[in-house]
mmCIF file with all atom_site columns, C-alpha atoms in Angstrom:
data_model
loop_
_atom_site.group_PDB
_atom_site.id
_atom_site.type_symbol
_atom_site.label_atom_id
_atom_site.label_alt_id
_atom_site.label_comp_id
_atom_site.label_asym_id
_atom_site.label_entity_id
_atom_site.label_seq_id
_atom_site.pdbx_PDB_ins_code
_atom_site.Cartn_x
_atom_site.Cartn_y
_atom_site.Cartn_z
_atom_site.occupancy
_atom_site.B_iso_or_equiv
_atom_site.pdbx_formal_charge
_atom_site.auth_seq_id
_atom_site.auth_comp_id
_atom_site.auth_asym_id
_atom_site.auth_atom_id
_atom_site.pdbx_PDB_model_num
ATOM 1   C CA . MET A 1 1   ? 28.918  -19.863 32.385  1.00 48.00 ? 1   MET A CA 1
ATOM 2   C CA . ASP A 1 2   ? 26.242  -18.929 30.196  1.00 49.00 ? 2   ASP A CA 1
ATOM 3   C CA . LYS A 1 3   ? 24.098  -16.350 31.684  1.00 53.00 ? 3   LYS A CA 1
ATOM 4   C CA . ALA A 1 4   ? 20.762  -16.112 30.479  1.00 52.00 ? 4   ALA A CA 1
ATOM 5   C CA . HIS A 1 5   ? 19.547  -13.070 29.345  1.00 52.00 ? 5   HIS A CA 1
ATOM 6   C CA . SER A 1 6   ? 16.470  -11.630 30.425  1.00 53.00 ? 6   SER A CA 1
ATOM 7   C CA . VAL A 1 7   ? 14.012  -10.366 28.276  1.00 50.00 ? 7   VAL A CA 1
ATOM 8   C CA . PRO A 1 8   ? 12.147  -7.562  29.301  1.00 53.00 ? 8   PRO A CA 1
ATOM 9   C CA . PRO A 1 9   ? 8.564   -7.556  29.744  1.00 57.00 ? 9   PRO A CA 1
ATOM 10  C CA . SER A 1 10  ? 6.083   -6.065  26.920  1.00 58.00 ? 10  SER A CA 1
ATOM 11  C CA . GLN A 1 11  ? 4.129   -3.531  27.648  1.00 60.00 ? 11  GLN A CA 1
ATOM 12  C CA . PRO A 1 12  ? 0.299   -4.536  28.161  1.00 59.00 ? 12  PRO A CA 1
ATOM 13  C CA . ALA A 1 13  ? -1.516  -3.083  25.577  1.00 57.00 ? 13  ALA A CA 1
ATOM 14  C CA . PRO A 1 14  ? -3.474  -0.374  26.675  1.00 57.00 ? 14  PRO A CA 1
ATOM 15  C CA . PRO A 1 15  ? -7.437  -1.237  26.656  1.00 60.00 ? 15  PRO A CA 1
ATOM 16  C CA . ALA A 1 16  ? -8.897  -0.701  22.982  1.00 62.00 ? 16  ALA A CA 1
ATOM 17  C CA . ILE A 1 17  ? -11.502 2.003   22.773  1.00 66.00 ? 17  ILE A CA 1
ATOM 18  C CA . ASP A 1 18  ? -14.744 1.391   22.117  1.00 77.00 ? 18  ASP A CA 1
ATOM 19  C CA . GLN A 1 19  ? -16.214 3.277   18.834  1.00 80.00 ? 19  GLN A CA 1
ATOM 20  C CA . ALA A 1 20  ? -19.308 3.911   20.133  1.00 84.00 ? 20  ALA A CA 1
ATOM 21  C CA . GLU A 1 21  ? -17.432 5.014   23.778  1.00 86.00 ? 21  GLU A CA 1
ATOM 22  C CA . ALA A 1 22  ? -15.320 7.514   21.956  1.00 81.00 ? 22  ALA A CA 1
ATOM 23  C CA . GLU A 1 23  ? -18.209 9.104   20.264  1.00 85.00 ? 23  GLU A CA 1
ATOM 24  C CA . ARG A 1 24  ? -20.399 9.120   23.247  1.00 89.00 ? 24  ARG A CA 1
ATOM 25  C CA . ALA A 1 25  ? -16.752 11.257  24.901  1.00 85.00 ? 25  ALA A CA 1
ATOM 26  C CA . GLY A 1 26  ? -17.136 13.340  22.204  1.00 86.00 ? 26  GLY A CA 1
ATOM 27  C CA . ARG A 1 27  ? -20.881 14.270  21.890  1.00 90.00 ? 27  ARG A CA 1
ATOM 28  C CA . MET A 1 28  ? -20.363 14.898  25.929  1.00 90.00 ? 28  MET A CA 1
ATOM 29  C CA . LEU A 1 29  ? -17.541 17.181  25.409  1.00 88.00 ? 29  LEU A CA 1
ATOM 30  C CA . ASP A 1 30  ? -19.857 19.136  23.108  1.00 90.00 ? 30  ASP A CA 1
ATOM 31  C CA . ARG A 1 31  ? -22.156 19.935  25.121  1.00 92.00 ? 31  ARG A CA 1
ATOM 32  C CA . LEU A 1 32  ? -19.952 20.807  27.958  1.00 88.00 ? 32  LEU A CA 1
ATOM 33  C CA . ALA A 1 33  ? -18.805 23.351  25.509  1.00 88.00 ? 33  ALA A CA 1
ATOM 34  C CA . ASP A 1 34  ? -22.238 24.628  24.576  1.00 91.00 ? 34  ASP A CA 1
ATOM 35  C CA . MET A 1 35  ? -22.885 24.634  28.094  1.00 91.00 ? 35  MET A CA 1
ATOM 36  C CA . ALA A 1 36  ? -19.959 26.631  29.289  1.00 89.00 ? 36  ALA A CA 1
ATOM 37  C CA . MET A 1 37  ? -20.390 29.067  25.493  1.00 90.00 ? 37  MET A CA 1
ATOM 38  C CA . GLU A 1 38  ? -23.802 29.805  26.737  1.00 93.00 ? 38  GLU A CA 1
ATOM 39  C CA . ARG A 1 39  ? -23.060 30.926  30.664  1.00 91.00 ? 39  ARG A CA 1
ATOM 40  C CA . ALA A 1 40  ? -20.180 32.943  28.849  1.00 90.00 ? 40  ALA A CA 1
ATOM 41  C CA . GLU A 1 41  ? -22.599 34.890  26.499  1.00 92.00 ? 41  GLU A CA 1
ATOM 42  C CA . ALA A 1 42  ? -24.913 35.167  29.411  1.00 92.00 ? 42  ALA A CA 1
ATOM 43  C CA . MET A 1 43  ? -21.547 36.348  31.300  1.00 90.00 ? 43  MET A CA 1
ATOM 44  C CA . HIS A 1 44  ? -20.890 38.821  28.942  1.00 92.00 ? 44  HIS A CA 1
ATOM 45  C CA . VAL A 1 45  ? -24.144 40.407  28.550  1.00 94.00 ? 45  VAL A CA 1
ATOM 46  C CA . ALA A 1 46  ? -24.782 40.837  32.160  1.00 93.00 ? 46  ALA A CA 1
ATOM 47  C CA . SER A 1 47  ? -21.200 42.424  32.885  1.00 92.00 ? 47  SER A CA 1
ATOM 48  C CA . LEU A 1 48  ? -22.063 44.398  30.082  1.00 93.00 ? 48  LEU A CA 1
ATOM 49  C CA . ALA A 1 49  ? -25.430 45.503  32.106  1.00 94.00 ? 49  ALA A CA 1
ATOM 50  C CA . ALA A 1 50  ? -23.453 46.183  35.095  1.00 94.00 ? 50  ALA A CA 1
ATOM 51  C CA . ILE A 1 51  ? -20.660 48.002  33.527  1.00 93.00 ? 51  ILE A CA 1
ATOM 52  C CA . LYS A 1 52  ? -23.662 50.562  32.100  1.00 95.00 ? 52  LYS A CA 1
ATOM 53  C CA . ALA A 1 53  ? -24.900 50.338  35.055  1.00 94.00 ? 53  ALA A CA 1
ATOM 54  C CA . GLY A 1 54  ? -21.341 51.632  36.647  1.00 94.00 ? 54  GLY A CA 1
ATOM 55  C CA . ASP A 1 55  ? -21.294 48.362  39.214  1.00 93.00 ? 55  ASP A CA 1
ATOM 56  C CA . THR A 1 56  ? -17.932 48.267  39.148  1.00 92.00 ? 56  THR A CA 1
ATOM 57  C CA . ALA A 1 57  ? -17.800 44.882  41.578  1.00 94.00 ? 57  ALA A CA 1
ATOM 58  C CA . ALA A 1 58  ? -21.030 43.140  40.133  1.00 93.00 ? 58  ALA A CA 1
ATOM 59  C CA . ALA A 1 59  ? -19.022 43.807  36.206  1.00 92.00 ? 59  ALA A CA 1
ATOM 60  C CA . LYS A 1 60  ? -15.407 42.514  37.836  1.00 94.00 ? 60  LYS A CA 1
ATOM 61  C CA . ASP A 1 61  ? -17.147 39.388  39.119  1.00 93.00 ? 61  ASP A CA 1
ATOM 62  C CA . LEU A 1 62  ? -18.799 38.842  35.956  1.00 92.00 ? 62  LEU A CA 1
ATOM 63  C CA . GLU A 1 63  ? -16.025 38.947  33.930  1.00 92.00 ? 63  GLU A CA 1
ATOM 64  C CA . LEU A 1 64  ? -14.177 36.750  36.273  1.00 93.00 ? 64  LEU A CA 1
ATOM 65  C CA . SER A 1 65  ? -16.989 34.053  35.329  1.00 90.00 ? 65  SER A CA 1
ATOM 66  C CA . LEU A 1 66  ? -16.693 35.371  31.363  1.00 90.00 ? 66  LEU A CA 1
ATOM 67  C CA . ASP A 1 67  ? -12.909 34.036  32.299  1.00 92.00 ? 67  ASP A CA 1
ATOM 68  C CA . ARG A 1 68  ? -13.743 30.818  33.772  1.00 91.00 ? 68  ARG A CA 1
ATOM 69  C CA . ALA A 1 69  ? -16.434 29.940  30.642  1.00 89.00 ? 69  ALA A CA 1
ATOM 70  C CA . GLY A 1 70  ? -14.058 30.725  28.366  1.00 90.00 ? 70  GLY A CA 1
ATOM 71  C CA . ARG A 1 71  ? -11.336 29.019  29.663  1.00 92.00 ? 71  ARG A CA 1
ATOM 72  C CA . CYS A 1 72  ? -13.339 25.465  29.831  1.00 89.00 ? 72  CYS A CA 1
ATOM 73  C CA . VAL A 1 73  ? -14.628 26.259  26.104  1.00 89.00 ? 73  VAL A CA 1
ATOM 74  C CA . ARG A 1 74  ? -11.192 26.254  25.079  1.00 91.00 ? 74  ARG A CA 1
ATOM 75  C CA . ARG A 1 75  ? -10.359 23.239  27.188  1.00 91.00 ? 75  ARG A CA 1
ATOM 76  C CA . ALA A 1 76  ? -13.248 21.412  25.868  1.00 89.00 ? 76  ALA A CA 1
ATOM 77  C CA . LEU A 1 77  ? -12.493 22.457  22.409  1.00 90.00 ? 77  LEU A CA 1
ATOM 78  C CA . ALA A 1 78  ? -8.098  21.313  22.955  1.00 92.00 ? 78  ALA A CA 1
ATOM 79  C CA . LEU A 1 79  ? -8.875  18.052  24.490  1.00 90.00 ? 79  LEU A CA 1
ATOM 80  C CA . LYS A 1 80  ? -11.974 16.929  21.609  1.00 89.00 ? 80  LYS A CA 1
ATOM 81  C CA . LEU A 1 81  ? -9.322  18.112  18.992  1.00 90.00 ? 81  LEU A CA 1
ATOM 82  C CA . ARG A 1 82  ? -6.701  16.591  20.776  1.00 92.00 ? 82  ARG A CA 1
ATOM 83  C CA . LEU A 1 83  ? -8.726  12.867  20.962  1.00 88.00 ? 83  LEU A CA 1
ATOM 84  C CA . ALA A 1 84  ? -9.207  13.197  17.130  1.00 88.00 ? 84  ALA A CA 1
ATOM 85  C CA . ARG A 1 85  ? -5.573  14.077  16.590  1.00 91.00 ? 85  ARG A CA 1
ATOM 86  C CA . GLU A 1 86  ? -5.021  10.828  18.485  1.00 90.00 ? 86  GLU A CA 1
ATOM 87  C CA . ARG A 1 87  ? -7.227  8.724   17.066  1.00 88.00 ? 87  ARG A CA 1
ATOM 88  C CA . GLN A 1 88  ? -6.141  9.838   13.621  1.00 92.00 ? 88  GLN A CA 1
ATOM 89  C CA . GLU A 1 89  ? -2.192  8.567   14.528  1.00 93.00 ? 89  GLU A CA 1
ATOM 90  C CA . MET A 1 90  ? -3.727  5.248   15.841  1.00 91.00 ? 90  MET A CA 1
ATOM 91  C CA . ALA A 1 91  ? -5.749  4.410   12.296  1.00 91.00 ? 91  ALA A CA 1
ATOM 92  C CA . ASP A 1 92  ? -2.155  5.763   10.623  1.00 94.00 ? 92  ASP A CA 1
ATOM 93  C CA . LYS A 1 93  ? -0.365  3.479   12.814  1.00 95.00 ? 93  LYS A CA 1
ATOM 94  C CA . ALA A 1 94  ? -2.707  0.743   12.198  1.00 94.00 ? 94  ALA A CA 1
ATOM 95  C CA . ALA A 1 95  ? -2.805  1.020   8.979   1.00 95.00 ? 95  ALA A CA 1
ATOM 96  C CA . ALA A 1 96  ? 1.123   0.790   8.256   1.00 96.00 ? 96  ALA A CA 1
ATOM 97  C CA . GLN A 1 97  ? 1.578   -1.975  10.568  1.00 96.00 ? 97  GLN A CA 1
ATOM 98  C CA . ALA A 1 98  ? -1.117  -3.588  8.034   1.00 96.00 ? 98  ALA A CA 1
ATOM 99  C CA . ARG A 1 99  ? 0.738   -2.480  5.292   1.00 96.00 ? 99  ARG A CA 1
ATOM 100 C CA . ASP A 1 100 ? 4.088   -3.933  7.157   1.00 96.00 ? 100 ASP A CA 1
ATOM 101 C CA . ARG A 1 101 ? 2.436   -7.322  7.596   1.00 96.00 ? 101 ARG A CA 1
ATOM 102 C CA . ALA A 1 102 ? 0.537   -7.392  4.009   1.00 96.00 ? 102 ALA A CA 1
ATOM 103 C CA . GLU A 1 103 ? 4.716   -6.933  2.700   1.00 96.00 ? 103 GLU A CA 1
ATOM 104 C CA . GLU A 1 104 ? 6.431   -8.997  4.840   1.00 96.00 ? 104 GLU A CA 1
ATOM 105 C CA . LYS A 1 105 ? 3.534   -11.852 3.653   1.00 96.00 ? 105 LYS A CA 1
ATOM 106 C CA . ALA A 1 106 ? 4.303   -11.056 0.075   1.00 95.00 ? 106 ALA A CA 1
ATOM 107 C CA . GLU A 1 107 ? 8.083   -11.245 0.906   1.00 96.00 ? 107 GLU A CA 1
ATOM 108 C CA . ARG A 1 108 ? 7.856   -14.668 2.161   1.00 96.00 ? 108 ARG A CA 1
ATOM 109 C CA . ARG A 1 109 ? 5.557   -15.739 -0.368  1.00 96.00 ? 109 ARG A CA 1
ATOM 110 C CA . ARG A 1 110 ? 8.392   -14.814 -3.349  1.00 95.00 ? 110 ARG A CA 1
ATOM 111 C CA . GLN A 1 111 ? 10.664  -16.561 -0.790  1.00 94.00 ? 111 GLN A CA 1
ATOM 112 C CA . VAL A 1 112 ? 8.963   -19.792 -0.915  1.00 93.00 ? 112 VAL A CA 1
ATOM 113 C CA . ALA A 1 113 ? 8.360   -19.558 -4.694  1.00 92.00 ? 113 ALA A CA 1
ATOM 114 C CA . ARG A 1 114 ? 11.764  -18.857 -5.231  1.00 93.00 ? 114 ARG A CA 1
ATOM 115 C CA . ALA A 1 115 ? 13.147  -21.987 -2.993  1.00 91.00 ? 115 ALA A CA 1
ATOM 116 C CA . VAL A 1 116 ? 10.255  -24.584 -4.953  1.00 91.00 ? 116 VAL A CA 1
ATOM 117 C CA . ASP A 1 117 ? 11.454  -23.242 -8.186  1.00 89.00 ? 117 ASP A CA 1
ATOM 118 C CA . ARG A 1 118 ? 15.256  -23.386 -7.442  1.00 90.00 ? 118 ARG A CA 1
ATOM 119 C CA . SER A 1 119 ? 14.089  -27.132 -6.109  1.00 89.00 ? 119 SER A CA 1
ATOM 120 C CA . ILE A 1 120 ? 12.421  -28.068 -8.981  1.00 87.00 ? 120 ILE A CA 1
ATOM 121 C CA . ALA A 1 121 ? 15.254  -27.101 -11.879 1.00 73.00 ? 121 ALA A CA 1
#
């Protein structure tokens, strides 16, 4: 009673990321970080003015806005760094696979050459 061996289906490859699209996303993240940084700087100036004026309620609100803008900057920068690291890992993996394929091809050629040499001898 032979049972058919089931082969698990291979995972579909993730869609290839277009280089232009990746660059566009990077520019958008840069722009978002720049806007958040400008907002944070404005909130900082306004917060200092509110503190000097003794308006603690306004200072508190402005500090909260500053914290949120700072969080946006940190997230945008962290995402950009993560995406760059992932792109580098994918490039390294592709290069390693290409080296492996080239080595396998060279090994097959050596095997064929040895077989031909033996058959001639």
